[in-house]
PDB file of C-alpha atoms in Angstrom:
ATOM      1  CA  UNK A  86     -11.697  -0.886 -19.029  1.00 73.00           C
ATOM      2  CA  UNK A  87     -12.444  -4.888 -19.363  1.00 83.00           C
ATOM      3  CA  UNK A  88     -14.310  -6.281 -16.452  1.00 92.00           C
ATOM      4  CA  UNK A  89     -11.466  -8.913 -16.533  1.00 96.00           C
ATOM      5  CA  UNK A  90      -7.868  -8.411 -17.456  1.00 96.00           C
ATOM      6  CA  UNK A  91      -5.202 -11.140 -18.073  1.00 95.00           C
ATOM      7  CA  UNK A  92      -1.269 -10.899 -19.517  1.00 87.00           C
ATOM      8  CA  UNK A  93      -1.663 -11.945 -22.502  1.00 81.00           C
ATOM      9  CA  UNK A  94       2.341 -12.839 -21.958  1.00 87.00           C
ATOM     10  CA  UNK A  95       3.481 -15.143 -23.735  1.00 94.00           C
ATOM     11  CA  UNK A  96       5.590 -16.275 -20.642  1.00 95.00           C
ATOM     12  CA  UNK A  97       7.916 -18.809 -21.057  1.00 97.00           C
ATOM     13  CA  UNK A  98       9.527 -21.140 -17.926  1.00 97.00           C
ATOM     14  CA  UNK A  99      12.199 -24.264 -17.832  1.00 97.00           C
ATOM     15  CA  UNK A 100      10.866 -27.455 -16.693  1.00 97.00           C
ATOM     16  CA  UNK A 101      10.378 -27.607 -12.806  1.00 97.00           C
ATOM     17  CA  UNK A 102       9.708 -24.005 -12.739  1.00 97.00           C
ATOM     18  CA  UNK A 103       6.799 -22.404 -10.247  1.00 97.00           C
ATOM     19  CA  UNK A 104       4.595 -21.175 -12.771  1.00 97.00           C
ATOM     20  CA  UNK A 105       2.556 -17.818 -11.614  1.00 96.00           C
ATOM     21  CA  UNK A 106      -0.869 -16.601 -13.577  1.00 97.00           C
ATOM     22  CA  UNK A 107      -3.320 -13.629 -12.503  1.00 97.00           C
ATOM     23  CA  UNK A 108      -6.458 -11.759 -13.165  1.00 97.00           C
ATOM     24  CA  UNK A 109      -7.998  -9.100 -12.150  1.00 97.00           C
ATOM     25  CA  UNK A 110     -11.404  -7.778 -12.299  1.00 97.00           C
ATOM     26  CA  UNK A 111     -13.631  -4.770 -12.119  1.00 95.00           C
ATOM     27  CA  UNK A 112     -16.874  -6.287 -11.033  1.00 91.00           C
ATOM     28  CA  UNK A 113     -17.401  -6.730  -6.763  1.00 91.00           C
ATOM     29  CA  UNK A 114     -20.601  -9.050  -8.125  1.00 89.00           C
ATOM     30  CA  UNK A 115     -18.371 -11.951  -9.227  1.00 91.00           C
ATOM     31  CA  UNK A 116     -18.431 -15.029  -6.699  1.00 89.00           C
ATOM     32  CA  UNK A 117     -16.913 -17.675  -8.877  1.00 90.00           C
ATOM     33  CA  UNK A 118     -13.797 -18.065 -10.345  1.00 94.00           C
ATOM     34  CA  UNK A 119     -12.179 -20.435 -12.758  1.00 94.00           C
ATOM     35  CA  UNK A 120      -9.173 -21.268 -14.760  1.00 97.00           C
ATOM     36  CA  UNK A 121      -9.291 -23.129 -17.736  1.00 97.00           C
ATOM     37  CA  UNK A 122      -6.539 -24.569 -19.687  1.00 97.00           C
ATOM     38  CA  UNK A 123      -7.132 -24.485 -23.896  1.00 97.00           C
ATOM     39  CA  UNK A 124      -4.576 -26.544 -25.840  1.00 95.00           C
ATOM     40  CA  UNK A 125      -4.330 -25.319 -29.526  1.00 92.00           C
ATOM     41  CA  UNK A 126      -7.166 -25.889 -31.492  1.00 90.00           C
ATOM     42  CA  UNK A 127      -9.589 -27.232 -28.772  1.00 93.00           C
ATOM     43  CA  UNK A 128     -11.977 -26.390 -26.328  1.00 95.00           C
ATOM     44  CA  UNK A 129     -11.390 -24.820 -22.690  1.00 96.00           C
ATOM     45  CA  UNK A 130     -10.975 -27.510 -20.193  1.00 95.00           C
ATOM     46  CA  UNK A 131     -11.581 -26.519 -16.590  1.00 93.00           C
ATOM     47  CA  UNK A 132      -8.928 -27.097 -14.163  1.00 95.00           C
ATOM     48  CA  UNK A 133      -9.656 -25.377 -10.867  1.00 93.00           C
ATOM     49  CA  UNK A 134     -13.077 -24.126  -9.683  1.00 90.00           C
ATOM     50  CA  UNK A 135     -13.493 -21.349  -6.554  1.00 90.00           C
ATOM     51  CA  UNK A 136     -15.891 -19.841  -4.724  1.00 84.00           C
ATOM     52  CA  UNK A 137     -15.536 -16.367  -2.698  1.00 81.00           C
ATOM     53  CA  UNK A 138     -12.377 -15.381  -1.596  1.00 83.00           C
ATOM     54  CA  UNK A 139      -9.620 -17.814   0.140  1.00 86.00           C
ATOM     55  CA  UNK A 140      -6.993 -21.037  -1.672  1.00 91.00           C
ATOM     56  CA  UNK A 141      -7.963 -24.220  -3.447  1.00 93.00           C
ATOM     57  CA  UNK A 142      -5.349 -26.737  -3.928  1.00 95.00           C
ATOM     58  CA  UNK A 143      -5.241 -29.640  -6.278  1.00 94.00           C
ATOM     59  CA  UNK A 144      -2.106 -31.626  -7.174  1.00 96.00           C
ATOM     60  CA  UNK A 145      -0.212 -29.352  -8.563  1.00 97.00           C
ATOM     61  CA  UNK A 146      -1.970 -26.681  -9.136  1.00 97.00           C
ATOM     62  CA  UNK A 147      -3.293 -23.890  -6.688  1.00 97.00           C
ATOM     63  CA  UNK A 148      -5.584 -20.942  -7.343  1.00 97.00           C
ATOM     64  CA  UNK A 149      -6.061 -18.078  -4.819  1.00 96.00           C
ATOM     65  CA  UNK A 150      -8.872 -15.557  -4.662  1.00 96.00           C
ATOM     66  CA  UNK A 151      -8.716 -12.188  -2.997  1.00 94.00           C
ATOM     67  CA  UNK A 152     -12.089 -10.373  -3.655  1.00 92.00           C
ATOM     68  CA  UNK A 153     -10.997  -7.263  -1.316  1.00 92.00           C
ATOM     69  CA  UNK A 154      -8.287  -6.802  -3.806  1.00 94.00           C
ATOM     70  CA  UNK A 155     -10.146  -8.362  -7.239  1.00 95.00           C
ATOM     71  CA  UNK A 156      -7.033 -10.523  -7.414  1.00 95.00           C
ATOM     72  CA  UNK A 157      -7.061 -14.190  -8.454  1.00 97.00           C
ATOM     73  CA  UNK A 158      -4.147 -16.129  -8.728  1.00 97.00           C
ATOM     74  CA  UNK A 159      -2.992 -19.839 -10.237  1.00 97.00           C
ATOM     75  CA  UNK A 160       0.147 -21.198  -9.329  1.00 97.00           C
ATOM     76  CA  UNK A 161       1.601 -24.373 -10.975  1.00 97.00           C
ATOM     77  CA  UNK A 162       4.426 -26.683  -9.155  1.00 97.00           C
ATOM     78  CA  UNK A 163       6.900 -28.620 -11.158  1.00 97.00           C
ATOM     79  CA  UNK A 164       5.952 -27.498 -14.544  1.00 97.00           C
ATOM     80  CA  UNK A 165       5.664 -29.994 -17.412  1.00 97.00           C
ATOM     81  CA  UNK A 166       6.158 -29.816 -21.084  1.00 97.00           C
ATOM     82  CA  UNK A 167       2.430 -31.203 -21.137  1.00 96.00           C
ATOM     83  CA  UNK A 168       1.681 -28.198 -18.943  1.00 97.00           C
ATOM     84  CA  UNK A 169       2.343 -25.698 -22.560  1.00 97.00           C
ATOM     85  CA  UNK A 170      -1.611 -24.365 -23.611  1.00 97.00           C
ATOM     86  CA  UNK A 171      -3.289 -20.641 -22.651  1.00 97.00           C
ATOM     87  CA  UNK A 172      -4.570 -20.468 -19.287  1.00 98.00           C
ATOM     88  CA  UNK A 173      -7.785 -18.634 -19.159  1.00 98.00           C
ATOM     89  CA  UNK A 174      -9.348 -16.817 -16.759  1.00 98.00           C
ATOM     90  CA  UNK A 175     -12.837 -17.243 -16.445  1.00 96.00           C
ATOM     91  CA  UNK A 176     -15.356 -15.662 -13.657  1.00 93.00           C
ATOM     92  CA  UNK A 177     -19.393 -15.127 -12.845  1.00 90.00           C
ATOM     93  CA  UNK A 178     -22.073 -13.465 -10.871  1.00 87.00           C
ATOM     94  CA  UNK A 179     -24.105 -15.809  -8.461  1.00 79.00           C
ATOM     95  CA  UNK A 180     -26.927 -16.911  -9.435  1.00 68.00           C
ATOM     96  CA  UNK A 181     -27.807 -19.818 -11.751  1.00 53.00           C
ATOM     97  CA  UNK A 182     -28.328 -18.752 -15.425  1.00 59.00           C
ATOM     98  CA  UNK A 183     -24.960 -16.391 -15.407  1.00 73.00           C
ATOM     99  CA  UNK A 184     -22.357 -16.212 -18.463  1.00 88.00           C
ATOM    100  CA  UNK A 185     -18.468 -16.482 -17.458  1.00 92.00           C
ATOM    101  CA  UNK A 186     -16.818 -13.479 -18.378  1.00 95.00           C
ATOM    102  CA  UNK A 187     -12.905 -14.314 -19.452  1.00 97.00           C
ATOM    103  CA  UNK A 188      -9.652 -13.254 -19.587  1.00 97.00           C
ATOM    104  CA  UNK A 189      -7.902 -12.521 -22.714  1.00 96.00           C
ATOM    105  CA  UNK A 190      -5.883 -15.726 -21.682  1.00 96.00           C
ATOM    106  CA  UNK A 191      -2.059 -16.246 -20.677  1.00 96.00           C
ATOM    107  CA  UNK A 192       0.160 -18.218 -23.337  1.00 96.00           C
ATOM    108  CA  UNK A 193       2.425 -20.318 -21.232  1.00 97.00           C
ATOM    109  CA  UNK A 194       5.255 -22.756 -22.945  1.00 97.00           C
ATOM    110  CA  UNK A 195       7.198 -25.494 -20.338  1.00 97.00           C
ATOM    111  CA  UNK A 196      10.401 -25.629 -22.055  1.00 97.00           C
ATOM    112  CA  UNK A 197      12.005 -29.338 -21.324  1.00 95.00           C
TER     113      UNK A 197
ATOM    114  CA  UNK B  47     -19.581 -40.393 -20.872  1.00 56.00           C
ATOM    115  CA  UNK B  48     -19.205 -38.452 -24.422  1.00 83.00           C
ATOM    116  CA  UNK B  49     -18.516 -34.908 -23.774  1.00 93.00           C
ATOM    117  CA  UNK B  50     -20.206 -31.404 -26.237  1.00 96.00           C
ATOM    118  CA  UNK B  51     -19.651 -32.291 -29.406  1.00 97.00           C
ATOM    119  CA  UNK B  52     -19.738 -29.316 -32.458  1.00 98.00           C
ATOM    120  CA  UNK B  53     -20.056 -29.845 -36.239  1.00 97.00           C
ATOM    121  CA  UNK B  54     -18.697 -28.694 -38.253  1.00 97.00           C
ATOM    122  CA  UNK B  55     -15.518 -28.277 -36.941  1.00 96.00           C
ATOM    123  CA  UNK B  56     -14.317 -26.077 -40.032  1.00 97.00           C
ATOM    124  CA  UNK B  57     -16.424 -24.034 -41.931  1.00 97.00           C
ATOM    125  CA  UNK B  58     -15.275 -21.957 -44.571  1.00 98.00           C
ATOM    126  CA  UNK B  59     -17.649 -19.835 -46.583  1.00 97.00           C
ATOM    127  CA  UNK B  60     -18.229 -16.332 -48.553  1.00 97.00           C
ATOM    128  CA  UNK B  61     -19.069 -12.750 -47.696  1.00 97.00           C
ATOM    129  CA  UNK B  62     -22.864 -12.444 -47.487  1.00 97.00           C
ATOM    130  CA  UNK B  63     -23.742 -16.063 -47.150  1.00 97.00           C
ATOM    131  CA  UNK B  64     -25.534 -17.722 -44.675  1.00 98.00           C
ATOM    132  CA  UNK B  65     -24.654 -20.579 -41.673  1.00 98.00           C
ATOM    133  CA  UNK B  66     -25.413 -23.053 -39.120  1.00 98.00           C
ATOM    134  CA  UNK B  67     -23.461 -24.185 -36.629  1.00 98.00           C
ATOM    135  CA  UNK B  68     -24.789 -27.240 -34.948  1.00 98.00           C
ATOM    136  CA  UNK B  69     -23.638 -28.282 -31.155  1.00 98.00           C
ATOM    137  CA  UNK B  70     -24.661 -31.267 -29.426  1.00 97.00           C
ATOM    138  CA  UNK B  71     -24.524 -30.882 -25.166  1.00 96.00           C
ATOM    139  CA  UNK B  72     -23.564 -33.516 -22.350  1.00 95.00           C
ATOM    140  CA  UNK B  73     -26.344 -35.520 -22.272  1.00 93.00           C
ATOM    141  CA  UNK B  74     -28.642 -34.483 -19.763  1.00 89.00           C
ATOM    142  CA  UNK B  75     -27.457 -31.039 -19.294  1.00 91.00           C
ATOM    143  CA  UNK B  76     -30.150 -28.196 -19.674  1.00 89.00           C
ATOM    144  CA  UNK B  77     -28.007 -25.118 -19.654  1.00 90.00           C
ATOM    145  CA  UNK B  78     -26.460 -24.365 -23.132  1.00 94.00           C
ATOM    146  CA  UNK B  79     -23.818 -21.741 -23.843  1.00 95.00           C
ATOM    147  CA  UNK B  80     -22.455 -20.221 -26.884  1.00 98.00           C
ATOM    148  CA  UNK B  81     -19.826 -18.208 -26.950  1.00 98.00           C
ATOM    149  CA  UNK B  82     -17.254 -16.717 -29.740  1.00 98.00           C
ATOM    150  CA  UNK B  83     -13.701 -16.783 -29.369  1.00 97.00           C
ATOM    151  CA  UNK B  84     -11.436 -14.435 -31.681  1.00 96.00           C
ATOM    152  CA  UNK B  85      -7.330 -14.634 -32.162  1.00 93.00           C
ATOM    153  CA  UNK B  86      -5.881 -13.671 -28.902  1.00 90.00           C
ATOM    154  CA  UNK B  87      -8.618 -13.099 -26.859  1.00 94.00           C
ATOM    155  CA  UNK B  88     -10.830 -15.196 -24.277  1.00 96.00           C
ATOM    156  CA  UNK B  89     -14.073 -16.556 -25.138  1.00 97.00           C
ATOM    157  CA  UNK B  90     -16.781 -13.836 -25.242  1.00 97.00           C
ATOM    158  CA  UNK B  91     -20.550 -14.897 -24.111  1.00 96.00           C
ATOM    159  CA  UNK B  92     -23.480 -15.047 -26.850  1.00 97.00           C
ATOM    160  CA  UNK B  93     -26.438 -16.465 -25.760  1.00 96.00           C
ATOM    161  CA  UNK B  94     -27.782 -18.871 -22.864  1.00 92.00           C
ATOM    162  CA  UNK B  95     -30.367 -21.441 -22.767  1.00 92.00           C
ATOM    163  CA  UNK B  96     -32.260 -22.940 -20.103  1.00 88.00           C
ATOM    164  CA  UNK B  97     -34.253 -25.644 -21.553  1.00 87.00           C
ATOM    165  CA  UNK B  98     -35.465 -24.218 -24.956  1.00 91.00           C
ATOM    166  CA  UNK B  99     -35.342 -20.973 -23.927  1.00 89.00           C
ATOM    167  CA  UNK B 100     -32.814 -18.607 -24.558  1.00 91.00           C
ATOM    168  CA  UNK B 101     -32.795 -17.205 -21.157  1.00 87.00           C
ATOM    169  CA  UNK B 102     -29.715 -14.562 -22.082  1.00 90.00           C
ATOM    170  CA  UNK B 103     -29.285 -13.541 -25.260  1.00 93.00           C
ATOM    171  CA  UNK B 104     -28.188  -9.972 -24.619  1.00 92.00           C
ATOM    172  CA  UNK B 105     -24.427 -11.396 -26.292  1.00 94.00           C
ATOM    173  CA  UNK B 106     -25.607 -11.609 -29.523  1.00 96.00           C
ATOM    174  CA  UNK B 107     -23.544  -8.734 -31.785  1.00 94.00           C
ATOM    175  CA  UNK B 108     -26.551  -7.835 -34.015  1.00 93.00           C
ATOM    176  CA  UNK B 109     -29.810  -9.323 -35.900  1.00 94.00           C
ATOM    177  CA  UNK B 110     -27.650 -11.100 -38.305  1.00 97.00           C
ATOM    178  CA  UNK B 111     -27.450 -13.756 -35.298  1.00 97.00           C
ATOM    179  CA  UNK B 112     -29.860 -15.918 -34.022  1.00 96.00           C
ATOM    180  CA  UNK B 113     -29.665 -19.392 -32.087  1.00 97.00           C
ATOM    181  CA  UNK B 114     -32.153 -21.830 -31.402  1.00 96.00           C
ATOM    182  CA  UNK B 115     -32.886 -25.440 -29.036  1.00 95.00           C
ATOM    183  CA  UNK B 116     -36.483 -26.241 -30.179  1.00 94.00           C
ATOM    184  CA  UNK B 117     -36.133 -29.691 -28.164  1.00 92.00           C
ATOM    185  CA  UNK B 118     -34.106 -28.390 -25.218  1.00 89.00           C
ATOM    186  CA  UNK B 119     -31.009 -30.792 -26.498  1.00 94.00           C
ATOM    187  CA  UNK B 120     -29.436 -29.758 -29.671  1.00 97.00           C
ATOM    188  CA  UNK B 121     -28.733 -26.055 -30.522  1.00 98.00           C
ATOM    189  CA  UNK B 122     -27.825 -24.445 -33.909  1.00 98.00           C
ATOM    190  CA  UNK B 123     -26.113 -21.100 -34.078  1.00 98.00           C
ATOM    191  CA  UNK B 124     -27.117 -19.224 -37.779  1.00 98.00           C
ATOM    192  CA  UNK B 125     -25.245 -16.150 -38.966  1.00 98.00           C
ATOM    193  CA  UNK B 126     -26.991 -14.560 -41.793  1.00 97.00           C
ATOM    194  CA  UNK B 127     -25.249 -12.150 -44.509  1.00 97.00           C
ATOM    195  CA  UNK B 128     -21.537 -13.597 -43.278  1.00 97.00           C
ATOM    196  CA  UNK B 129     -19.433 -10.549 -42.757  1.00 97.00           C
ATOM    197  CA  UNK B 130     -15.141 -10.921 -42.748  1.00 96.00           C
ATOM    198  CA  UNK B 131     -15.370  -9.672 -39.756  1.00 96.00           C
ATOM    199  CA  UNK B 132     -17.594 -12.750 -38.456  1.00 97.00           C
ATOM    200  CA  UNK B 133     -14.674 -15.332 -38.586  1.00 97.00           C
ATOM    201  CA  UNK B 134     -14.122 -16.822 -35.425  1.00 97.00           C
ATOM    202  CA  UNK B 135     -13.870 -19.876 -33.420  1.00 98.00           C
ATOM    203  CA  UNK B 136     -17.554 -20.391 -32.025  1.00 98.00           C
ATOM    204  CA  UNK B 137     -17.927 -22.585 -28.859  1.00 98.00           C
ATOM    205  CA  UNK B 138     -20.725 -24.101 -27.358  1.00 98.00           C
ATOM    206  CA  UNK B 139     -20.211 -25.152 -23.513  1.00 96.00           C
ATOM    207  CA  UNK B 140     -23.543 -27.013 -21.645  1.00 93.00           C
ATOM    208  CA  UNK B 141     -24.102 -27.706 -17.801  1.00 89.00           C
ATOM    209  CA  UNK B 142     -26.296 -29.740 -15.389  1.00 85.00           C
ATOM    210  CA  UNK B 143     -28.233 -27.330 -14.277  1.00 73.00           C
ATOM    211  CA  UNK B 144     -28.851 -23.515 -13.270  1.00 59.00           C
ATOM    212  CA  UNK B 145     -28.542 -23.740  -9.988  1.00 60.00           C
ATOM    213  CA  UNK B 146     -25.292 -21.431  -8.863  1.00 56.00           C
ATOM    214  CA  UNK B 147     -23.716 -24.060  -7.389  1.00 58.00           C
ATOM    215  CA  UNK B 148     -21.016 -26.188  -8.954  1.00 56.00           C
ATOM    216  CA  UNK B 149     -23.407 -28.045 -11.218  1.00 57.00           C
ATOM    217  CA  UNK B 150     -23.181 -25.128 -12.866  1.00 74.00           C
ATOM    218  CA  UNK B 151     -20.092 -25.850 -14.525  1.00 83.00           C
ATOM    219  CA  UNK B 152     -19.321 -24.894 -17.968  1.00 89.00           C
ATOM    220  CA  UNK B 153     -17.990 -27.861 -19.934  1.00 92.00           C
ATOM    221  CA  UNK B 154     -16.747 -26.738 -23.782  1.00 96.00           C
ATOM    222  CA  UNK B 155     -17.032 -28.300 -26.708  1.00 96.00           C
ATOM    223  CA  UNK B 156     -13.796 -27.940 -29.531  1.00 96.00           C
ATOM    224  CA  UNK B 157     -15.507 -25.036 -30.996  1.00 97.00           C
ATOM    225  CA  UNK B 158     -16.099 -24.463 -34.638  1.00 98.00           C
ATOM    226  CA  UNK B 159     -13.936 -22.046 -36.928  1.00 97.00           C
ATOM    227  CA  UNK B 160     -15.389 -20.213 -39.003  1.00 98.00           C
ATOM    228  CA  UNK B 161     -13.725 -18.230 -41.869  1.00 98.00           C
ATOM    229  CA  UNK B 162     -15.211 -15.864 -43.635  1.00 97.00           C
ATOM    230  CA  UNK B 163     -13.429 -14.963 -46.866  1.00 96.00           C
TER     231      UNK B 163
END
């Protein structure tokens, strides 16, 4: 078993849709938690950024952590064509030096 | 400001040959990452700097790899003896600092791709 594990999907939603993306994870030592968005051909870009358990909103976009279930959510309002790239899970142990273990990463196309 | 930059951003090359792939962090940053990213799956860790230190390096697939930062800036990545199954997009990410707070965060570079024929 991964330590993290993503739907690979691809999942594909009309414009204006409530988008819904999850993870969930093995390891009780994780404390942070990302999402990243990668467009073809480039780099991950982060988009939301959590610590511990509990809801982080910004604009649009929401991510949830439960750590008593190993659960961590991202939820996109309104969906936009420009929203289309993989969504990536991403996720690390306290502690300064630590690598981000990731997702196999969520395919997600906005259809207009 | 100008964000990790990687060159090449293709490489192409032959069974059994050797590269370097060269990445170029946030300036002022003194964490470096490198990590490999294969079709369909999420990026997969490599090796860590601190400084010019490789401070985790316990990614690295085999002795064929090897990465250095001998000034604590710029770090190459060199694959020796090129195997097929080596071809990959290789991505560098840098941050601030080591602290575990959010300094720490990872910011990518486009990656290189790397195809080994």
């Amino acid at each position: 078993q991964k330590e993290v594990e993503q739907d690979p999907g691809p999942l594909s939603v009309p414009e204006g849709a409530i988008v819904s993306l999850n993870c969930t994870y093995s390891n009780s030592a994780f404390q942070y938690f990302m999402w990243y968005r990668q467009y073809s051909r480039k780099g991950p870009e982060l988009l939301m950024y959590t610590y511990s358990s509990g809801n982080k909103e910004d604009g649009r976009f929401t991510a949830q952590v439960d750590k008593s279930s190993k659960y961590i959510s991202l939820f996109i309002r309104d969906s936009q064509p420009s929203d289309s790239a993989t969504y990536l899970c991403a996720m690390r142990r306290a502690g300064g030096s630590e690598k981000l273990v990731f997702g196999k990463g969520m395919k997600l196309t906005v259809n207009p | 400001g100008a964000g990790v930059s990687q060159t090449p951003s293709n490489k192409v090359t032959e069974k059994g040959k050797y590269v370097e792939l060269r990445c170029d962090p946030i300036s002022g940053h003194t964490a470096l990452y490198w990590y490999r990213q294969s079709l369909g799956q999420g990026p997969e860790f490599l090796i860590y700097f601190q400084g010019t230190g490789a401070a985790d390096d316990s990614g690295l697939p085999n002795d064929r790899f090897f990465a250095v930062r001998p000034e604590g800036s710029v770090s190459t990545l060199k694959i020796q003896r090129t195997e097929r199954g080596d071809s990959a997009v290789y991505l560098c990410a840098s941050s601030l600092m080591a602290s575990g707070g959010l300094t720490d965060t990872q910011y990518f570079g486009p990656g290189t791709r790397l195809t080994v024929l």
